[in-house]
Amino acid sequence: QAELEKEKGLRNESEKKAQAAAEMVTLQVEGEQEKANRKLEEAAEANRKLVTQVQDAEAEVVLLRKQVAQAEAQANAEKESNDALRSEMQNQKEKWEQEAEQGDAIRRGHEEVLVSKRLQLDEVQTKLKTAEESNEELKRKLLANANQAEADREELEKMITKLQSQMDSSTNDALVKVGVEADMLRKQLGAEQLAKQEAEDKSQKLQNKVLSLQADLEVLRAERKELDNLVATLRSEQVEANRGSQREALSHKSNNNNHSISSPTPDSAKKETRSPAAHLFMAGSLSGTPGKVAKILLGSSERHRLATSDYLASLLEGTTEINRVGKGLMPQDMSEIAQYVQTHTKIERMFLSGNNLGIHGAQQLGGLLKDKTLKLLRLDLRHNNLGNEGCNILVDALCQNQTLTRIDLSANGISAAAASAIALAIGRSESLQRLDLRHNDLGDAGAATIASSIKGKCLLQHLDLSANSIGHKGADALAQALTNNKTLQVLDMRGNAISAAGIKALETAKEGSEVRDRQVLLPLANR
């Protein structure tokens, strides 16, 4: 409304100026005519000159009328421009409101997931507590059975000794009866020993279950931390987007004031076609690289909901990350991602976990790792059903890569069959610093093979082998490798059924290490 009042005032002022100019011209004409009449009375010879002056005055009147018409046309053009700008601002406001509603919906969805994960965490903690109580009760029963068996054995030995002392004075029938009783006691003792063995087996199974629950608990805690970070990121992105909207409104208002004062030119009437991110960035409403502007406007979760082609198209120049976690990517999606990365060499991080990429995805990613023009630093491929074949393709490409510092192959069904290729990549890689292999099935054989690779010269600083069915043999091999390794800072062995002896060997290797502040993360239940 204020802008309309301003436009009306400008228009009235233009009309007053035009009327004043016309009146001035009229007065000038009348003055010239009176002067001409006086001069005609004074001298007839000046008549031709006065006629010429009157014609000049009439020409000036025509010129002034043209100027008035131009001023009216300019005022109309300014009014149309202001109307268009007001309509554009209204559309932008509606768009921002829609984006805010979408952000609220995404935040509510993540908060619901967070509540669900917290419930799962509480449930796992309850199960773990119940399992620990059951384990303690079983240990008490096992100890009581062992004590009872030991007492029965001592009582049996006493009875056998007593029977042997009475054998000389007993008859043959009594001897047979004693033998029968001895056999019955031996059977009873065997049954008690069998029950003791079954109790020990049940205790071992329960202990393994406790280890598995502890591993699941650690995973849920990590997921909960990731969700907390994601919710905090979304909230900060929403606050930043609201601030950007306010700055954009102020910028538009300032531009509108400047535009009303200056005369419009044909070039200023043209509208540029820009994305919202580019518009705000070029207007100076947001600072930083265009890639940062894309993150603020789109948000990580918003970008994840786009189709692969739309998502790639939404990335501005300067973006260094592709995040398609849990989007069920198809082979054609991986082809599009590979083509995009090959033509946008600034991509440094790719988060593709939970997509069931399989062999085809491994082949596409292997080609990217072999490309010397790319600058990939991190690759997250958890839960992608790569198997041993897919793993072999990737680690073979890793041998030729010179930039990747971190790769996550957790939960991909990798067994000891792929351990040789993994060990070769660890030894040959010129850049790899962190390798995550948790929740696979490497076993003792796979752990021993990988241990052989870290004995020699390698750059690896963090190795995660948690929850890999590794026992005391694999632990011993890794402990021996640690004594010779000079680079490894963290070795994660949680969630493995390692014996007390294996844990002691790892702890001894850690204490005798020359690497400062080395961490060896061990399963708590077996320490």
Short mmCIF file of C-alpha atoms in Angstrom, two decimals:
data_model
loop_
_atom_site.label_atom_id
_atom_site.label_comp_id
_atom_site.label_asym_id
_atom_site.label_seq_id
_atom_site.Cartn_x
_atom_site.Cartn_y
_atom_site.Cartn_z
CA GLN A 1 0.00 0.00 0.00
CA ALA A 2 2.89 2.37 0.81
CA GLU A 3 4.39 1.72 -2.60
CA LEU A 4 1.03 2.49 -4.32
CA GLU A 5 0.74 5.79 -2.42
CA LYS A 6 4.27 6.66 -3.45
CA GLU A 7 3.52 5.91 -7.09
CA LYS A 8 0.35 8.07 -6.95
CA GLY A 9 2.33 11.01 -5.50
CA LEU A 10 4.96 10.72 -8.24
CA ARG A 11 2.26 10.68 -10.86
CA ASN A 12 0.54 13.84 -9.44
CA GLU A 13 3.86 15.62 -9.28
CA SER A 14 4.55 14.80 -12.95
CA GLU A 15 1.10 16.14 -13.95
CA LYS A 16 1.66 19.38 -11.96
CA LYS A 17 5.01 19.89 -13.67
CA ALA A 18 3.43 19.40 -17.08
CA GLN A 19 0.58 21.86 -16.26
CA ALA A 20 3.04 24.47 -14.94
CA ALA A 21 5.11 24.12 -18.10
CA ALA A 22 2.03 24.60 -20.26
CA GLU A 23 0.97 27.69 -18.28
CA MET A 24 4.42 29.12 -18.57
CA VAL A 25 4.41 28.61 -22.32
CA THR A 26 0.96 30.26 -22.55
CA LEU A 27 2.18 33.28 -20.59
CA GLN A 28 5.22 33.50 -22.83
CA VAL A 29 3.02 33.42 -25.93
CA GLU A 30 0.71 36.15 -24.57
CA GLY A 31 3.71 38.30 -23.64
CA GLU A 32 5.17 37.92 -27.07
CA GLN A 33 1.86 38.82 -28.70
CA GLU A 34 1.52 42.01 -26.57
CA LYS A 35 5.07 42.90 -27.39
CA ALA A 36 4.37 42.32 -31.06
CA ASN A 37 1.30 44.58 -30.93
CA ARG A 38 3.30 47.33 -29.29
CA LYS A 39 6.06 46.96 -31.84
CA LEU A 40 3.50 46.93 -34.68
CA GLU A 41 2.20 50.23 -33.35
CA GLU A 42 5.73 51.56 -33.07
CA ALA A 43 7.16 50.22 -36.30
CA ALA A 44 5.62 48.18 -39.12
CA GLU A 45 9.07 47.12 -40.29
CA ALA A 46 9.42 44.73 -37.25
CA ASN A 47 6.30 42.72 -38.21
CA ARG A 48 8.22 40.01 -40.08
CA LYS A 49 10.61 39.54 -37.19
CA LEU A 50 7.77 39.21 -34.65
CA VAL A 51 6.04 36.62 -36.82
CA THR A 52 9.22 34.58 -36.80
CA GLN A 53 9.43 34.78 -33.00
CA VAL A 54 5.80 33.65 -32.69
CA GLN A 55 6.55 30.61 -34.86
CA ASP A 56 9.54 29.75 -32.64
CA ALA A 57 7.36 30.01 -29.55
CA GLU A 58 4.80 27.67 -31.08
CA ALA A 59 7.56 25.15 -31.81
CA GLU A 60 8.61 25.29 -28.15
CA VAL A 61 5.00 24.62 -27.12
CA VAL A 62 4.92 21.51 -29.33
CA LEU A 63 8.22 20.33 -27.81
CA LEU A 64 6.92 20.81 -24.28
CA ARG A 65 3.79 18.84 -25.09
CA LYS A 66 5.95 15.98 -26.34
CA GLN A 67 7.94 16.07 -23.10
CA VAL A 68 4.70 15.90 -21.08
CA ALA A 69 3.60 12.85 -23.09
CA GLN A 70 6.97 11.17 -22.48
CA ALA A 71 6.69 11.86 -18.75
CA GLU A 72 3.22 10.26 -18.66
CA ALA A 73 4.51 7.20 -20.57
CA GLN A 74 7.44 6.90 -18.14
CA ALA A 75 5.07 7.06 -15.17
CA ASN A 76 2.92 4.29 -16.68
CA ALA A 77 5.99 2.12 -17.31
CA GLU A 78 7.14 2.57 -13.71
CA LYS A 79 3.68 1.56 -12.50
CA GLU A 80 3.70 -1.62 -14.60
CA SER A 81 7.24 -2.46 -13.40
CA ASN A 82 6.23 -1.98 -9.75
CA ASP A 83 3.15 -4.17 -10.25
CA ALA A 84 5.30 -6.92 -11.77
CA LEU A 85 7.83 -6.65 -8.93
CA ARG A 86 5.07 -6.83 -6.32
CA SER A 87 3.64 -9.94 -8.01
CA GLU A 88 7.08 -11.55 -8.09
CA MET A 89 7.62 -10.84 -4.40
CA GLN A 90 4.23 -12.37 -3.58
CA ASN A 91 5.11 -15.53 -5.56
CA GLN A 92 8.50 -15.75 -3.83
CA LYS A 93 6.81 -15.38 -0.43
CA GLU A 94 4.42 -18.24 -1.23
CA LYS A 95 7.33 -20.38 -2.39
CA TRP A 96 9.25 -19.73 0.83
CA GLU A 97 6.18 -20.63 2.86
CA GLN A 98 5.89 -23.93 0.96
CA GLU A 99 9.60 -24.67 1.54
CA ALA A 100 9.17 -23.90 5.25
CA GLU A 101 6.20 -26.32 5.42
CA GLN A 102 8.25 -29.00 3.66
CA GLY A 103 11.14 -28.42 6.09
CA ASP A 104 8.76 -28.79 9.03
CA ALA A 105 7.40 -32.04 7.58
CA ILE A 106 10.93 -33.40 7.07
CA ARG A 107 11.91 -32.41 10.61
CA ARG A 108 8.81 -34.07 12.04
CA GLY A 109 9.62 -37.22 10.07
CA HIS A 110 13.17 -37.32 11.43
CA GLU A 111 11.94 -36.67 14.94
CA GLU A 112 9.56 -39.64 14.58
CA VAL A 113 12.47 -41.80 13.37
CA LEU A 114 14.54 -40.57 16.29
CA VAL A 115 11.77 -41.52 18.74
CA SER A 116 11.52 -44.95 17.10
CA LYS A 117 15.29 -45.45 17.37
CA ARG A 118 15.21 -44.40 20.99
CA LEU A 119 12.48 -46.95 21.68
CA GLN A 120 14.56 -49.60 19.92
CA LEU A 121 17.56 -48.57 21.99
CA ASP A 122 15.55 -48.86 25.20
CA GLU A 123 14.27 -52.27 24.08
CA VAL A 124 17.79 -53.50 23.32
CA GLN A 125 19.02 -52.19 26.66
CA THR A 126 16.19 -54.04 28.38
CA LYS A 127 17.04 -57.24 26.49
CA LEU A 128 20.70 -56.78 27.35
CA LYS A 129 19.90 -56.31 31.01
CA THR A 130 17.65 -59.39 30.97
CA ALA A 131 20.35 -61.41 29.19
CA GLU A 132 22.96 -60.30 31.72
CA GLU A 133 20.67 -61.27 34.60
CA SER A 134 19.99 -64.64 32.94
CA ASN A 135 23.72 -65.11 32.43
CA GLU A 136 24.42 -64.38 36.09
CA GLU A 137 21.67 -66.75 37.19
CA LEU A 138 23.01 -69.43 34.85
CA LYS A 139 26.52 -68.93 36.23
CA ARG A 140 25.20 -69.33 39.76
CA LYS A 141 23.35 -72.49 38.80
CA LEU A 142 26.41 -73.79 36.97
CA LEU A 143 28.59 -73.15 40.00
CA ALA A 144 26.06 -74.85 42.26
CA ASN A 145 25.88 -77.87 39.88
CA ALA A 146 29.67 -78.02 39.76
CA ASN A 147 29.90 -77.95 43.55
CA GLN A 148 27.18 -80.59 43.81
CA ALA A 149 28.92 -82.77 41.21
CA GLU A 150 32.19 -82.43 43.10
CA ALA A 151 30.46 -83.41 46.36
CA ASP A 152 28.79 -86.39 44.65
CA ARG A 153 32.13 -87.46 43.22
CA GLU A 154 33.76 -87.35 46.64
CA GLU A 155 30.82 -89.27 48.14
CA LEU A 156 31.09 -91.84 45.34
CA GLU A 157 34.81 -92.30 45.93
CA LYS A 158 34.11 -92.82 49.61
CA MET A 159 31.42 -95.41 48.84
CA ILE A 160 33.70 -97.19 46.36
CA THR A 161 36.49 -97.28 48.94
CA LYS A 162 34.07 -98.61 51.53
CA LEU A 163 32.75 -101.23 49.16
CA GLN A 164 36.26 -102.31 48.20
CA SER A 165 37.09 -102.81 51.91
CA GLN A 166 34.04 -105.01 52.29
CA MET A 167 34.64 -107.12 49.17
CA ASP A 168 36.79 -109.73 50.91
CA SER A 169 34.04 -110.63 53.42
CA SER A 170 31.15 -110.44 51.00
CA THR A 171 29.66 -113.26 49.00
CA ASN A 172 29.57 -113.40 45.22
CA ASP A 173 25.97 -112.12 45.24
CA ALA A 174 26.94 -109.14 47.35
CA LEU A 175 29.86 -108.48 44.96
CA VAL A 176 27.49 -108.42 42.02
CA LYS A 177 25.12 -106.09 43.90
CA VAL A 178 28.00 -103.74 44.71
CA GLY A 179 29.05 -103.75 41.04
CA VAL A 180 25.53 -102.87 39.98
CA GLU A 181 25.42 -100.03 42.51
CA ALA A 182 28.84 -98.79 41.32
CA ASP A 183 27.62 -98.79 37.70
CA MET A 184 24.53 -96.83 38.72
CA LEU A 185 26.69 -94.29 40.54
CA ARG A 186 29.02 -94.01 37.55
CA LYS A 187 26.00 -93.39 35.27
CA GLN A 188 24.70 -90.79 37.70
CA LEU A 189 28.09 -89.08 37.71
CA GLY A 190 28.20 -89.17 33.87
CA ALA A 191 24.71 -87.65 33.70
CA GLU A 192 25.77 -84.87 36.05
CA GLN A 193 28.90 -84.20 33.98
CA LEU A 194 26.74 -84.11 30.83
CA ALA A 195 24.39 -81.61 32.51
CA LYS A 196 27.40 -79.55 33.49
CA GLN A 197 28.64 -79.55 29.87
CA GLU A 198 25.19 -78.55 28.59
CA ALA A 199 25.08 -75.74 31.14
CA GLU A 200 28.50 -74.55 29.95
CA ASP A 201 27.34 -74.67 26.31
CA LYS A 202 24.20 -72.72 27.20
CA SER A 203 26.32 -70.20 29.06
CA GLN A 204 28.58 -69.78 26.02
CA LYS A 205 25.57 -69.28 23.72
CA LEU A 206 24.10 -66.76 26.11
CA GLN A 207 27.43 -64.97 26.27
CA ASN A 208 27.57 -64.81 22.46
CA LYS A 209 24.02 -63.44 22.46
CA VAL A 210 25.07 -60.79 24.96
CA LEU A 211 27.99 -59.85 22.68
CA SER A 212 25.62 -59.60 19.71
CA LEU A 213 23.22 -57.43 21.68
CA GLN A 214 26.08 -55.21 22.77
CA ALA A 215 27.15 -54.81 19.14
CA ASP A 216 23.56 -53.95 18.15
CA LEU A 217 23.43 -51.49 21.04
CA GLU A 218 26.59 -49.79 19.81
CA VAL A 219 25.15 -49.55 16.29
CA LEU A 220 21.90 -48.07 17.62
CA ARG A 221 23.83 -45.56 19.69
CA ALA A 222 25.79 -44.53 16.60
CA GLU A 223 22.57 -44.23 14.58
CA ARG A 224 20.99 -42.20 17.38
CA LYS A 225 23.97 -39.85 17.35
CA GLU A 226 23.71 -39.50 13.57
CA LEU A 227 19.99 -38.73 13.85
CA ASP A 228 20.64 -36.14 16.56
CA ASN A 229 23.22 -34.49 14.34
CA LEU A 230 20.83 -34.62 11.37
CA VAL A 231 18.00 -33.00 13.37
CA ALA A 232 20.37 -30.27 14.56
CA THR A 233 21.52 -29.72 10.96
CA LEU A 234 17.93 -29.46 9.72
CA ARG A 235 17.05 -26.96 12.42
CA SER A 236 20.10 -24.81 11.63
CA GLU A 237 19.29 -25.01 7.92
CA GLN A 238 15.72 -23.85 8.58
CA VAL A 239 16.95 -20.92 10.69
CA GLU A 240 19.45 -19.98 7.98
CA ALA A 241 16.74 -20.23 5.31
CA ASN A 242 14.45 -17.93 7.32
CA ARG A 243 17.27 -15.42 7.70
CA GLY A 244 17.96 -15.63 3.97
CA SER A 245 14.26 -14.96 3.27
CA GLN A 246 14.33 -11.85 5.45
CA ARG A 247 17.51 -10.60 3.81
CA GLU A 248 15.99 -11.27 0.37
CA ALA A 249 12.85 -9.25 1.24
CA LEU A 250 14.99 -6.33 2.44
CA SER A 251 17.13 -6.56 -0.69
CA HIS A 252 14.03 -6.48 -2.93
CA LYS A 253 12.66 -3.47 -1.04
CA SER A 254 15.96 -1.60 -1.42
CA ASN A 255 16.13 -2.43 -5.13
CA ASN A 256 12.51 -1.25 -5.51
CA ASN A 257 13.31 2.16 -3.99
CA ASN A 258 16.30 2.63 -6.28
CA HIS A 259 14.28 1.49 -9.27
CA SER A 260 11.48 4.05 -8.61
CA ILE A 261 13.93 6.98 -8.62
CA SER A 262 15.85 6.06 -11.77
CA SER A 263 14.38 6.01 -15.27
CA PRO A 264 13.76 2.52 -16.68
CA THR A 265 15.78 1.37 -19.64
CA PRO A 266 14.97 -1.45 -22.07
CA ASP A 267 17.75 -3.63 -20.56
CA SER A 268 16.40 -3.31 -17.00
CA ALA A 269 12.99 -4.59 -18.09
CA LYS A 270 14.47 -7.97 -19.02
CA LYS A 271 14.19 -10.75 -16.42
CA GLU A 272 17.03 -13.16 -15.79
CA THR A 273 16.27 -16.84 -15.49
CA ARG A 274 18.04 -18.12 -12.39
CA SER A 275 17.47 -20.84 -9.82
CA PRO A 276 16.49 -19.60 -6.31
CA ALA A 277 19.97 -20.47 -5.04
CA ALA A 278 21.74 -18.60 -7.85
CA HIS A 279 19.37 -15.63 -7.46
CA LEU A 280 20.12 -15.22 -3.76
CA PHE A 281 23.82 -15.81 -4.25
CA MET A 282 24.10 -13.24 -7.08
CA ALA A 283 21.99 -10.72 -5.13
CA GLY A 284 24.44 -10.99 -2.23
CA SER A 285 21.80 -12.21 0.22
CA LEU A 286 23.83 -15.31 1.02
CA SER A 287 27.59 -15.54 1.39
CA GLY A 288 29.89 -18.42 0.58
CA THR A 289 30.37 -20.67 -2.44
CA PRO A 290 27.40 -21.63 -4.66
CA GLY A 291 27.72 -25.16 -3.30
CA LYS A 292 27.11 -23.90 0.23
CA VAL A 293 24.15 -21.90 -1.04
CA ALA A 294 22.70 -25.10 -2.55
CA LYS A 295 23.02 -26.87 0.78
CA ILE A 296 21.26 -24.02 2.61
CA LEU A 297 18.36 -23.82 0.16
CA LEU A 298 17.87 -27.51 -0.58
CA GLY A 299 18.98 -29.08 2.71
CA SER A 300 20.47 -32.57 2.87
CA SER A 301 17.17 -34.38 3.48
CA GLU A 302 15.34 -32.36 0.80
CA ARG A 303 18.00 -33.28 -1.75
CA HIS A 304 17.71 -36.96 -0.85
CA ARG A 305 14.01 -37.01 -1.81
CA LEU A 306 14.72 -35.95 -5.41
CA ALA A 307 15.05 -38.41 -8.27
CA THR A 308 18.65 -39.07 -9.31
CA SER A 309 18.49 -36.94 -12.47
CA ASP A 310 16.71 -34.06 -10.67
CA TYR A 311 19.08 -34.34 -7.74
CA LEU A 312 22.17 -34.14 -9.93
CA ALA A 313 20.66 -31.21 -11.83
CA SER A 314 20.06 -29.39 -8.53
CA LEU A 315 23.76 -29.40 -7.62
CA LEU A 316 25.45 -26.06 -8.27
CA GLU A 317 29.01 -25.64 -9.43
CA GLY A 318 31.33 -26.04 -6.45
CA THR A 319 29.39 -28.86 -4.72
CA THR A 320 31.80 -31.51 -3.40
CA GLU A 321 29.38 -34.13 -2.01
CA ILE A 322 26.84 -36.63 -3.35
CA ASN A 323 24.51 -38.06 -0.70
CA ARG A 324 22.01 -40.75 -1.79
CA VAL A 325 21.69 -42.80 1.40
CA GLY A 326 18.95 -45.45 1.35
CA LYS A 327 17.36 -44.32 -1.92
CA GLY A 328 17.07 -47.75 -3.60
CA LEU A 329 19.29 -46.77 -6.54
CA MET A 330 18.82 -48.66 -9.81
CA PRO A 331 21.60 -49.52 -12.34
CA GLN A 332 20.65 -46.52 -14.52
CA ASP A 333 20.91 -44.29 -11.43
CA MET A 334 24.45 -45.46 -10.79
CA SER A 335 25.28 -44.82 -14.46
CA GLU A 336 23.98 -41.24 -14.15
CA ILE A 337 25.95 -40.70 -10.94
CA ALA A 338 29.14 -42.07 -12.53
CA GLN A 339 28.73 -39.83 -15.59
CA TYR A 340 28.09 -36.79 -13.39
CA VAL A 341 31.17 -37.44 -11.24
CA GLN A 342 33.37 -37.93 -14.32
CA THR A 343 32.33 -34.51 -15.66
CA HIS A 344 32.38 -32.76 -12.25
CA THR A 345 35.83 -33.53 -10.92
CA LYS A 346 35.34 -31.49 -7.73
CA ILE A 347 33.27 -34.28 -6.10
CA GLU A 348 35.17 -35.47 -3.00
CA ARG A 349 32.65 -37.48 -0.94
CA MET A 350 30.01 -40.02 -1.98
CA PHE A 351 27.53 -41.42 0.57
CA LEU A 352 25.66 -44.34 -1.06
CA SER A 353 24.91 -46.71 1.84
CA GLY A 354 21.72 -48.80 1.98
CA ASN A 355 21.13 -48.98 -1.81
CA ASN A 356 21.74 -52.66 -2.70
CA LEU A 357 24.19 -51.66 -5.45
CA GLY A 358 25.55 -55.18 -5.96
CA ILE A 359 28.07 -56.12 -8.65
CA HIS A 360 26.91 -53.51 -11.20
CA GLY A 361 27.33 -50.67 -8.71
CA ALA A 362 30.77 -51.97 -7.74
CA GLN A 363 31.82 -51.94 -11.40
CA GLN A 364 30.66 -48.33 -11.85
CA LEU A 365 32.45 -47.21 -8.68
CA GLY A 366 35.57 -49.19 -9.56
CA GLY A 367 35.79 -47.24 -12.81
CA LEU A 368 35.58 -43.97 -10.88
CA LEU A 369 38.34 -45.05 -8.48
CA LYS A 370 40.63 -45.80 -11.43
CA ASP A 371 40.04 -42.36 -13.01
CA LYS A 372 43.18 -40.30 -12.36
CA THR A 373 41.35 -36.98 -12.98
CA LEU A 374 38.99 -37.37 -10.01
CA LYS A 375 39.63 -36.26 -6.43
CA LEU A 376 37.51 -38.71 -4.41
CA LEU A 377 38.43 -38.71 -0.71
CA ARG A 378 35.65 -40.72 0.97
CA LEU A 379 33.30 -43.50 -0.17
CA ASP A 380 30.51 -44.89 2.07
CA LEU A 381 29.07 -48.20 0.76
CA ARG A 382 27.51 -49.82 3.85
CA HIS A 383 24.61 -52.28 3.35
CA ASN A 384 24.94 -52.62 -0.44
CA ASN A 385 25.04 -56.41 -0.95
CA LEU A 386 28.44 -56.22 -2.63
CA GLY A 387 29.56 -59.71 -1.59
CA ASN A 388 33.07 -60.99 -2.18
CA GLU A 389 32.98 -60.29 -5.92
CA GLY A 390 31.93 -56.66 -5.53
CA CYS A 391 34.50 -56.19 -2.78
CA ASN A 392 37.25 -57.62 -4.99
CA ILE A 393 36.33 -55.19 -7.80
CA LEU A 394 36.53 -52.19 -5.48
CA VAL A 395 39.74 -53.06 -3.64
CA ASP A 396 41.41 -53.93 -6.96
CA ALA A 397 40.55 -50.42 -8.19
CA LEU A 398 41.76 -49.06 -4.86
CA CYS A 399 45.26 -50.32 -5.64
CA GLN A 400 45.35 -47.85 -8.59
CA ASN A 401 43.78 -44.92 -6.72
CA GLN A 402 45.93 -42.15 -5.23
CA THR A 403 43.37 -39.90 -3.49
CA LEU A 404 40.81 -41.99 -1.50
CA THR A 405 41.52 -41.79 2.24
CA ARG A 406 38.44 -43.58 3.65
CA ILE A 407 36.15 -46.38 2.43
CA ASP A 408 33.33 -48.09 4.37
CA LEU A 409 32.41 -51.64 3.26
CA SER A 410 30.48 -52.63 6.40
CA ALA A 411 27.60 -55.13 6.29
CA ASN A 412 28.21 -56.35 2.72
CA GLY A 413 28.45 -60.12 3.22
CA ILE A 414 32.25 -60.17 2.87
CA SER A 415 33.97 -63.37 3.99
CA ALA A 416 37.54 -64.68 4.25
CA ALA A 417 37.50 -65.35 0.47
CA ALA A 418 37.95 -61.61 -0.18
CA ALA A 419 40.57 -61.10 2.55
CA SER A 420 43.54 -61.59 0.21
CA ALA A 421 42.37 -58.82 -2.13
CA ILE A 422 41.71 -56.53 0.84
CA ALA A 423 45.17 -57.22 2.27
CA LEU A 424 46.76 -56.47 -1.12
CA ALA A 425 44.92 -53.13 -1.35
CA ILE A 426 46.03 -52.16 2.18
CA GLY A 427 49.64 -52.82 1.27
CA ARG A 428 49.58 -51.09 -2.13
CA SER A 429 47.33 -48.10 -1.51
CA GLU A 430 49.14 -44.75 -1.53
CA SER A 431 46.36 -42.84 0.27
CA LEU A 432 44.02 -45.13 2.26
CA GLN A 433 43.95 -44.17 5.96
CA ARG A 434 40.68 -45.69 7.21
CA LEU A 435 38.98 -48.99 6.32
CA ASP A 436 35.63 -50.02 7.87
CA LEU A 437 34.70 -53.74 7.57
CA ARG A 438 32.36 -54.18 10.56
CA HIS A 439 29.40 -56.60 10.49
CA ASN A 440 30.90 -58.93 7.88
CA ASP A 441 32.06 -62.55 8.23
CA LEU A 442 35.84 -62.50 7.87
CA GLY A 443 36.44 -64.97 10.71
CA ASP A 444 39.84 -66.02 12.02
CA ALA A 445 41.20 -66.82 8.54
CA GLY A 446 40.25 -63.43 7.12
CA ALA A 447 41.61 -61.60 10.17
CA ALA A 448 44.92 -63.46 9.90
CA THR A 449 45.22 -62.57 6.18
CA ILE A 450 44.55 -58.89 6.85
CA ALA A 451 46.99 -58.99 9.79
CA SER A 452 49.75 -60.01 7.38
CA SER A 453 49.18 -56.79 5.38
CA ILE A 454 49.55 -54.44 8.36
CA LYS A 455 52.75 -56.11 9.48
CA GLY A 456 54.64 -54.43 6.68
CA LYS A 457 54.64 -50.89 5.35
CA CYS A 458 51.15 -49.35 5.01
CA LEU A 459 49.45 -45.99 5.53
CA LEU A 460 46.36 -47.34 7.31
CA GLN A 461 45.53 -45.49 10.56
CA HIS A 462 42.04 -46.83 11.43
CA LEU A 463 40.87 -50.44 10.91
CA ASP A 464 37.36 -51.50 12.00
CA LEU A 465 36.89 -55.30 12.24
CA SER A 466 34.08 -55.27 14.82
CA ALA A 467 31.38 -58.00 14.66
CA ASN A 468 33.28 -60.26 12.20
CA SER A 469 33.13 -63.66 13.99
CA ILE A 470 36.81 -63.37 14.93
CA GLY A 471 38.08 -65.69 17.67
CA HIS A 472 41.32 -66.09 19.56
CA LYS A 473 43.34 -67.22 16.49
CA GLY A 474 42.51 -64.08 14.54
CA ALA A 475 43.14 -61.97 17.65
CA ASP A 476 46.59 -63.56 18.12
CA ALA A 477 47.50 -62.84 14.48
CA LEU A 478 46.45 -59.22 14.78
CA ALA A 479 48.33 -58.86 18.08
CA GLN A 480 51.53 -60.07 16.43
CA ALA A 481 50.98 -57.66 13.51
CA LEU A 482 50.53 -54.71 15.89
CA THR A 483 53.98 -55.23 17.35
CA ASN A 484 55.54 -54.50 13.94
CA ASN A 485 53.06 -51.86 12.68
CA LYS A 486 54.11 -48.19 12.96
CA THR A 487 51.02 -46.36 11.61
CA LEU A 488 47.77 -47.88 12.94
CA GLN A 489 46.12 -45.60 15.50
CA VAL A 490 42.78 -47.43 16.04
CA LEU A 491 41.89 -51.14 15.82
CA ASP A 492 38.22 -51.89 16.58
CA MET A 493 37.55 -55.52 17.63
CA ARG A 494 34.25 -55.06 19.50
CA GLY A 495 31.45 -57.55 18.94
CA ASN A 496 33.80 -60.53 18.39
CA ALA A 497 33.86 -63.69 20.55
CA ILE A 498 37.52 -63.36 21.52
CA SER A 499 38.80 -65.44 24.41
CA ALA A 500 40.43 -63.92 27.46
CA ALA A 501 43.83 -65.05 26.17
CA GLY A 502 43.24 -63.32 22.82
CA ILE A 503 42.22 -60.11 24.56
CA LYS A 504 45.29 -60.25 26.76
CA ALA A 505 47.50 -60.65 23.68
CA LEU A 506 45.94 -57.58 22.05
CA GLU A 507 46.28 -55.54 25.24
CA THR A 508 49.92 -56.59 25.57
CA ALA A 509 50.59 -55.58 21.96
CA LYS A 510 48.95 -52.21 22.59
CA GLU A 511 50.97 -51.55 25.74
CA GLY A 512 54.24 -52.46 24.01
CA SER A 513 53.48 -50.38 20.92
CA GLU A 514 55.73 -47.56 19.73
CA VAL A 515 52.69 -45.73 18.29
CA ARG A 516 51.60 -42.96 20.62
CA ASP A 517 47.97 -43.03 21.90
CA ARG A 518 47.11 -46.22 19.98
CA GLN A 519 43.57 -47.49 20.72
CA VAL A 520 42.51 -51.15 20.61
CA LEU A 521 38.74 -51.37 21.20
CA LEU A 522 37.86 -54.76 22.70
CA PRO A 523 34.60 -56.55 23.61
CA LEU A 524 33.83 -55.70 27.24
CA ALA A 525 32.16 -59.01 28.13
CA ASN A 526 35.34 -61.05 27.57
CA ARG A 527 37.87 -58.76 29.20
#
